Short mmCIF file of C-alpha atoms in Angstrom, two decimals:
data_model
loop_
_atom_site.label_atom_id
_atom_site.label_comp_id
_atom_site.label_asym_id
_atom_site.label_seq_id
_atom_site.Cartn_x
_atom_site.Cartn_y
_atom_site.Cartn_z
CA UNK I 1252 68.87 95.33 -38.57
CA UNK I 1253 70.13 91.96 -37.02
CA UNK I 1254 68.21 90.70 -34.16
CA UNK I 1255 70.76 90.08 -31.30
CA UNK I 1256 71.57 86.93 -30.52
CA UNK I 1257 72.56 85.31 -26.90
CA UNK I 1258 73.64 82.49 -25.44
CA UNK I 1259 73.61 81.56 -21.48
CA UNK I 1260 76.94 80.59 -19.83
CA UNK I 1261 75.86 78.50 -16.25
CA UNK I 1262 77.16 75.87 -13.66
CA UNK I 1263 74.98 73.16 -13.33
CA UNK I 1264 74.73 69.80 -11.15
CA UNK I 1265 72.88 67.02 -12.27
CA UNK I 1266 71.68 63.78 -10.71
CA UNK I 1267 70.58 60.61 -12.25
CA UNK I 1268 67.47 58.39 -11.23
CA UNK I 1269 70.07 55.03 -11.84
CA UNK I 1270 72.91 56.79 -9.45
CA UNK I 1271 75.51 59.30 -10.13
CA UNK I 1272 75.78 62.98 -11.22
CA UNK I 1273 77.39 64.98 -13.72
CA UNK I 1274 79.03 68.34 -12.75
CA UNK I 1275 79.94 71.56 -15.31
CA UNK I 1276 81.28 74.50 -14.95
CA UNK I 1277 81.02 77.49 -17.17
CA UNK I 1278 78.73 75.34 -20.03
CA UNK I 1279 77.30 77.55 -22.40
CA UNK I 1280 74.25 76.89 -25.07
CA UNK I 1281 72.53 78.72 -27.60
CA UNK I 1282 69.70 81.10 -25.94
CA UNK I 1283 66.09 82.03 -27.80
CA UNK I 1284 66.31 85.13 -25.87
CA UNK I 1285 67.80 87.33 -23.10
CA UNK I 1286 66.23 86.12 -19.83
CA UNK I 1287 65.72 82.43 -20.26
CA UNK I 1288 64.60 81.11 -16.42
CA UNK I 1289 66.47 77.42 -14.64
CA UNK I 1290 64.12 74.93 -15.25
CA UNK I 1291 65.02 76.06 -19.63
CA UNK I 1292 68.39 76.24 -19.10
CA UNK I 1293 68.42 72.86 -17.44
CA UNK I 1294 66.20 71.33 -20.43
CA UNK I 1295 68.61 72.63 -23.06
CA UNK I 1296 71.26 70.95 -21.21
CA UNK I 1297 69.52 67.29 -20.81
CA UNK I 1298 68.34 67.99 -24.85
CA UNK I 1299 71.97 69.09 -26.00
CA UNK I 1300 73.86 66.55 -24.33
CA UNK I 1301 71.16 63.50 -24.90
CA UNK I 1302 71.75 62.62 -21.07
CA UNK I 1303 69.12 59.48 -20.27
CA UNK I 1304 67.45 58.59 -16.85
CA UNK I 1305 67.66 62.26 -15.39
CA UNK I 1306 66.61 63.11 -12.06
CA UNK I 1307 67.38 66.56 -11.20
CA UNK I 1308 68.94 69.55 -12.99
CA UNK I 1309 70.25 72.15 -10.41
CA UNK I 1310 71.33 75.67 -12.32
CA UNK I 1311 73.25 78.00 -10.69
CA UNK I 1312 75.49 81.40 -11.90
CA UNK I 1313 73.86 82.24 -14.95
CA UNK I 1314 74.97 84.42 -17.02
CA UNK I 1315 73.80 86.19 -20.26
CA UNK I 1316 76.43 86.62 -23.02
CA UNK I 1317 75.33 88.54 -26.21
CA UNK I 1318 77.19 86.72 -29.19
CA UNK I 1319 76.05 84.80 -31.66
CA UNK I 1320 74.75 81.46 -31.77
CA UNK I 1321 77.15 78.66 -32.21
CA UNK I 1322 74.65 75.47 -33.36
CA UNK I 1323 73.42 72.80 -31.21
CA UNK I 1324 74.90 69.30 -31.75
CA UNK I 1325 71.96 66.36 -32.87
CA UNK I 1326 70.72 64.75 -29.83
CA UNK I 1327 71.13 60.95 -30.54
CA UNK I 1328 69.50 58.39 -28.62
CA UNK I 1329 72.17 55.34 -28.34
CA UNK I 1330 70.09 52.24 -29.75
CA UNK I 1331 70.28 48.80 -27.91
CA UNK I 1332 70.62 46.01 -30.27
CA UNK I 1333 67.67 43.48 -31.14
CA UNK I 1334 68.07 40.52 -29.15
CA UNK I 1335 66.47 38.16 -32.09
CA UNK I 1336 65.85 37.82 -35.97
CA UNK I 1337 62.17 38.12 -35.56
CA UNK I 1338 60.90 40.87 -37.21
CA UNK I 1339 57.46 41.45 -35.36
CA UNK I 1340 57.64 41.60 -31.81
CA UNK I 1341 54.23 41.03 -30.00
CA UNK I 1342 53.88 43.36 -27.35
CA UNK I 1343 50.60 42.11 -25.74
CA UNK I 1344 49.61 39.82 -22.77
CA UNK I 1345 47.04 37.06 -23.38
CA UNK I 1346 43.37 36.94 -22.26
CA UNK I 1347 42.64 34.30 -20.57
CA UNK I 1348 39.58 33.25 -18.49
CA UNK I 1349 39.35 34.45 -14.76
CA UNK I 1350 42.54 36.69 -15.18
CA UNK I 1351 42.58 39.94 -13.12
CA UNK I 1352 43.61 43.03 -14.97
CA UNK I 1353 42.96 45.45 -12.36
CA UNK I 1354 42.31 45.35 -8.61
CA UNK I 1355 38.34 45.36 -8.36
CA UNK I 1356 37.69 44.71 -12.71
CA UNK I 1357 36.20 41.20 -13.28
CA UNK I 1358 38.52 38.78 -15.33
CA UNK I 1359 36.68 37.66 -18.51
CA UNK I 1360 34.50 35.04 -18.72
CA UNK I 1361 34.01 32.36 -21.65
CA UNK I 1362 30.98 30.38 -22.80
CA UNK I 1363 30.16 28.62 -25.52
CA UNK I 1364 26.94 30.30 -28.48
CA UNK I 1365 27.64 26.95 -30.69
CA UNK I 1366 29.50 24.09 -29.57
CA UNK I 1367 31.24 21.79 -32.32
CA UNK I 1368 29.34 19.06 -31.54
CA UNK I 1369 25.79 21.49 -32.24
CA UNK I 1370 27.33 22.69 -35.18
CA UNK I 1371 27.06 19.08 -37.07
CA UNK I 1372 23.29 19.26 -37.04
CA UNK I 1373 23.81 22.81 -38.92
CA UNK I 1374 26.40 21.65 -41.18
CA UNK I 1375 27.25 19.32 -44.01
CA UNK I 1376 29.22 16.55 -42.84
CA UNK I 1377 32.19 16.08 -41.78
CA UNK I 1378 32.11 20.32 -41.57
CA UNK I 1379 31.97 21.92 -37.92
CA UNK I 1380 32.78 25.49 -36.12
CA UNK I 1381 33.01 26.75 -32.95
CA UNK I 1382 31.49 30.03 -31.84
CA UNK I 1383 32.70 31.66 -28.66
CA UNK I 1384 30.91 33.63 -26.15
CA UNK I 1385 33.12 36.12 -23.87
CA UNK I 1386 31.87 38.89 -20.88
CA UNK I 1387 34.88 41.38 -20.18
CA UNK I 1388 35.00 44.67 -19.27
CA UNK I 1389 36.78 47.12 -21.44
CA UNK I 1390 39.83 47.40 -19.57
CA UNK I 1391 41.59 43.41 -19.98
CA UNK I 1392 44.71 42.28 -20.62
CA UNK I 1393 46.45 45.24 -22.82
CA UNK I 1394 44.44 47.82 -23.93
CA UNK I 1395 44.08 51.51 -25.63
CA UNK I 1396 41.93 54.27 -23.78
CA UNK I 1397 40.25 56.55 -25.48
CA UNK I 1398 39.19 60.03 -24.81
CA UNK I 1399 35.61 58.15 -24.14
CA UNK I 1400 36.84 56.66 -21.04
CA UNK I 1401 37.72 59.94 -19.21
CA UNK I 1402 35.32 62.29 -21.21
CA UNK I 1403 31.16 61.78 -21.85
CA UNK I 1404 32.38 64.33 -24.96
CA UNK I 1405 35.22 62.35 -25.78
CA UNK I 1406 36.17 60.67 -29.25
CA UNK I 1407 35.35 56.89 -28.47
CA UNK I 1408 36.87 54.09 -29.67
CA UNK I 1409 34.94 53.99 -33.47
CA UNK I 1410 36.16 57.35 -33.98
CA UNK I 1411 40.16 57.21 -32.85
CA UNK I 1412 41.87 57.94 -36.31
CA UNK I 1413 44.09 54.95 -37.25
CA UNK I 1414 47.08 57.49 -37.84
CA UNK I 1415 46.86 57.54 -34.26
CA UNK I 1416 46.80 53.57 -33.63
CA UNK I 1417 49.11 52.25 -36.24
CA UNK I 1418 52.12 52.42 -38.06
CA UNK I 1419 53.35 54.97 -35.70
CA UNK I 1420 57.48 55.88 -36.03
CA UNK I 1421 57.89 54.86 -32.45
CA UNK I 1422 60.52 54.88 -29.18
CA UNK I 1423 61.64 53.54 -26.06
CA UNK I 1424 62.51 55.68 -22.71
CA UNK I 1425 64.07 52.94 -20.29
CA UNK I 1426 63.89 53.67 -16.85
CA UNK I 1427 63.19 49.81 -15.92
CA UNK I 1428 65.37 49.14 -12.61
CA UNK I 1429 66.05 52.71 -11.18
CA UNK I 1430 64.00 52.18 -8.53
CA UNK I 1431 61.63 55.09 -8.90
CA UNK I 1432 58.17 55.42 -9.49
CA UNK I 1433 57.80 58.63 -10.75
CA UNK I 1434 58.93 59.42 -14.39
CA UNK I 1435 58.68 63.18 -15.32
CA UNK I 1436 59.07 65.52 -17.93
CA UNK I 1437 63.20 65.33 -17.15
CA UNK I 1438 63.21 61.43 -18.21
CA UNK I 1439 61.58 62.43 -21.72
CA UNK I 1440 63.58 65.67 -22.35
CA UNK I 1441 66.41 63.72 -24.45
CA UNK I 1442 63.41 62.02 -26.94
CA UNK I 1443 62.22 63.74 -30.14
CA UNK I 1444 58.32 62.44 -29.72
CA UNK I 1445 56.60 64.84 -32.15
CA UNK I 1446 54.33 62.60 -34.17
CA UNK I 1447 55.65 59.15 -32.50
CA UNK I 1448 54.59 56.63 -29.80
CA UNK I 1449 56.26 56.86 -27.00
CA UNK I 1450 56.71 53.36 -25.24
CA UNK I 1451 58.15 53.98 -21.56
CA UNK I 1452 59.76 50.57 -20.54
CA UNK I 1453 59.29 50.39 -16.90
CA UNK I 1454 60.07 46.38 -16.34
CA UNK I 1455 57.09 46.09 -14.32
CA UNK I 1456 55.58 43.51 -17.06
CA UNK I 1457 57.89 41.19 -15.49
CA UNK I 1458 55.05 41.18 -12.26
CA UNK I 1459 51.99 40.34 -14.62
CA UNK I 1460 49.93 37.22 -13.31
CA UNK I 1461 51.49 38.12 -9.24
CA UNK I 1462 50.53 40.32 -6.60
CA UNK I 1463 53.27 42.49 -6.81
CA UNK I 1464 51.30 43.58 -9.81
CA UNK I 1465 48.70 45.50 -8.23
CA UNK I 1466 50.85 48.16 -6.11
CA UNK I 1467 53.78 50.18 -6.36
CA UNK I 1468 53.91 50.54 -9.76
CA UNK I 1469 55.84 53.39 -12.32
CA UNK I 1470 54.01 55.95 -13.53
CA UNK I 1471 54.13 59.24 -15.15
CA UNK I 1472 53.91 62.38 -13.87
CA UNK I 1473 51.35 65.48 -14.79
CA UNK I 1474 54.27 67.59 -15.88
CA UNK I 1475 55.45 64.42 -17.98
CA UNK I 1476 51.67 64.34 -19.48
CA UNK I 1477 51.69 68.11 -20.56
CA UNK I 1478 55.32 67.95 -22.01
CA UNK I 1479 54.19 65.18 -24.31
CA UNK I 1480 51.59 67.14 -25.07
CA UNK I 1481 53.29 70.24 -25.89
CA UNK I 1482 55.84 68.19 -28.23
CA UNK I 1483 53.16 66.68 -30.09
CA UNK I 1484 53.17 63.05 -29.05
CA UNK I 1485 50.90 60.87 -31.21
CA UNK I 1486 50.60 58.09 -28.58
CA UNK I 1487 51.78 56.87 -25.28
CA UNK I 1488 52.43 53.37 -23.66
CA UNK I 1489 53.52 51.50 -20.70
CA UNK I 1490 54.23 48.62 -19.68
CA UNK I 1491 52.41 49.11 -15.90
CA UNK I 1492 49.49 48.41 -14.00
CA UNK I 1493 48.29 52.57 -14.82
CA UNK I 1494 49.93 55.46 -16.77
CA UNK I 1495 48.80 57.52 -13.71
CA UNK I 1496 49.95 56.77 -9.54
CA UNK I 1497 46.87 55.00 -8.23
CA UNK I 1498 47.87 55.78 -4.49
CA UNK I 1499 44.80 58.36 -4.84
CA UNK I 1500 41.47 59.48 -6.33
CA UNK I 1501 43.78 61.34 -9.21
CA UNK I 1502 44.48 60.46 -12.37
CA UNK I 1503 46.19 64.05 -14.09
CA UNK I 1504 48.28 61.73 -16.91
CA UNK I 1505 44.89 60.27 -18.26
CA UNK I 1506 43.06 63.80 -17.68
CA UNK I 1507 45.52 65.34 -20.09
CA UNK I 1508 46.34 62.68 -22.92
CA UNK I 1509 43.02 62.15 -23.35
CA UNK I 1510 41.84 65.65 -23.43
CA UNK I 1511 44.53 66.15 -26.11
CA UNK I 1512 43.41 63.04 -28.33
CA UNK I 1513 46.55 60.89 -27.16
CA UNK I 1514 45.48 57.68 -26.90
CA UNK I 1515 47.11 55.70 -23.99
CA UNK I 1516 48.48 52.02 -24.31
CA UNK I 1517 48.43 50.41 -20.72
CA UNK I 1518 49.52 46.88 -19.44
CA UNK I 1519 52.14 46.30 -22.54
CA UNK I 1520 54.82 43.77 -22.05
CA UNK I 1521 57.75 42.53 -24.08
CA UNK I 1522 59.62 46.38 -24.22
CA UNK I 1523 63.02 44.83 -23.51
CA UNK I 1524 63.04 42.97 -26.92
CA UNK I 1525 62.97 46.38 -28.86
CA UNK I 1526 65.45 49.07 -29.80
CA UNK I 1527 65.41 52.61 -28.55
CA UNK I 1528 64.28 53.69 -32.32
CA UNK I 1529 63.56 53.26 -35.58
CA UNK I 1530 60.51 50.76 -35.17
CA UNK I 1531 57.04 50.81 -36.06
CA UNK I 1532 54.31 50.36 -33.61
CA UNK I 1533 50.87 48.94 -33.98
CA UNK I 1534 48.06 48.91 -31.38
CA UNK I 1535 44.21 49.06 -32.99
CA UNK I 1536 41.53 48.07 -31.07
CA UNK I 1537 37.69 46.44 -32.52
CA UNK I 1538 35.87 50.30 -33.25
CA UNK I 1539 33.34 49.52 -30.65
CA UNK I 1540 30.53 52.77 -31.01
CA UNK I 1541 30.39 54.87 -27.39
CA UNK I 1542 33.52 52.68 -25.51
CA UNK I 1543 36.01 54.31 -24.02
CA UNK I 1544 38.28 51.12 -23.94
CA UNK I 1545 39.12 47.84 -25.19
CA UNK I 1546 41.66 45.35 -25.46
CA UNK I 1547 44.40 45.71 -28.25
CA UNK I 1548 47.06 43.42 -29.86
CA UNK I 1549 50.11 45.58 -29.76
CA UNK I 1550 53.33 44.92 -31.74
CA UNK I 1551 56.09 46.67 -33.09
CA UNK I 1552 57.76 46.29 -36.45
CA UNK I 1553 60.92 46.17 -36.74
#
């Protein structure tokens, strides 16, 4: 015997983070089953019609129709055009001495183990090197977090799997300049992240080295962190002081990523240079034994 088949007829109203709203009447989608509740209705509607920058879905009048299904159209994410010929795009901000990461985290500091001028006594002539000395704490300049830095437990930096860190089939959410902080799981609903990184490109980069930096920032929200996690995201970056709001003790976004092995990519820059899709992303860090964290040179191939 067929299994019966329904679809959901429903009004909806929905609002934008960058301004305006979209209004329908009477929209009907393919249903898994007979009593689907608002907040899946609304995310078959953002997924179906590939709407970007969502704020709100509203659901009202919904009705169950047995008929069968119809299909869903492809969601396709419109692409923005590469700016340049380049072909590797370096996502990363530069160390340099003194520089202040994050509120209260020492900037690095440089020294010298063997000068060039020492090195001549060692060397034949004519040959010279320089060895470096630096003291930095794991969290400088762009970085990856491991499960290590939230969890004793946790998988530390030696043991992230590479599949994890590079070469990842990767994509950009934009929700730089919509004026809000928050970014939750309605922003993500039009991405297919199953086995990708997921960049989110917040424009806050452009504050690096100020003091505009260190407050305010975008950030994901817990119910943004578990939806990744339920689609099977392989990694997650931004391009912001935290993944998480720092206006309290809490951090849920790291608490969750981390606890499902999704490494998180903070501090990127550069996000604006890349297309929505169809890129590769890079972002390995030294395999430092029982470190939670440590600076990475991100880039994307494109």
């Amino acid at each position: 015997m067929t299994e019966q088949q329904w679809r959901v007829e429903f009004d909806a109203e929905v609002t934008f983070r960058n301004g305006g709203s979209l209004t329908v009447r009477g929209f009907r989608l393919d249903s898994p089953g007979a009593e689907p509740t608002d907040d899946e209705v609304a995310e078959s509607l953002v997924r179906h019609l590939g709407l970007l920058m969502v704020g709100t879905v509203e659901i009202a009048n919904r009705r169950m129709i047995a008929e069968p299904h119809k299909g869903s159209r492809g969601i396709k994410v419109t692409e923005v055009d590469h700016p340049s010929a380049a072909r590797l795009v370096d996502l990363s901000h530069p160390i340099r001495e003194g520089m202040t990461t994050y509120p209260g985290i020492p900037g690095p500091e440089f020294a010298d183990h063997l000068t060039r001028e020492a090195s001549r006594s060692v060397y034949a002539p004519g040959t010279e090197f320089h060895i470096g000395k630096i003291t930095m704490a794991g969290n400088t300049g762009t970085y990856v977090d491991s499960p290590f830095h939230r969890y004793a437990g946790g998988t530390d930096l030696a043991g992230l799997p590479l599949d994890r860190l590079a070469d990842l089939d990767a994509l950009v959410v934009r929700v730089a300049g919509d004026g809000h902080r928050a970014i939750d799981k309605a922003t993500l609903l039009p991405f297919t992240v199953t086995g990708r990184a997921v960049l989110v490109h917040t424009g806050w980069a452009t504050h690096w080295s100020t003091d505009a930096y260190f407050s305010g920032h975008p950030h994901l929200t817990a119910d943004a962190a578990e939806w990744l996690i339920a689609q099977g995201a392989a990694l997650v970056g931004i391009d912001s002081l935290n993944i998480d709001g720092t206006d309290g003790p809490d951090r849920p976004v790291h608490t969750a990523l981390l606890a499902a092995g999704i490494p998180v990519v903070e501090h990127l820059r550069g996000l604006e240079q890349l297309p929505a899709s169809g890129f590769r992303f890079h972002a390995v860090p030294a395999p430092v034994v029982n470190f939670g964290t440590f600076p990475v040179r991100a880039y994307a191939v494109l």
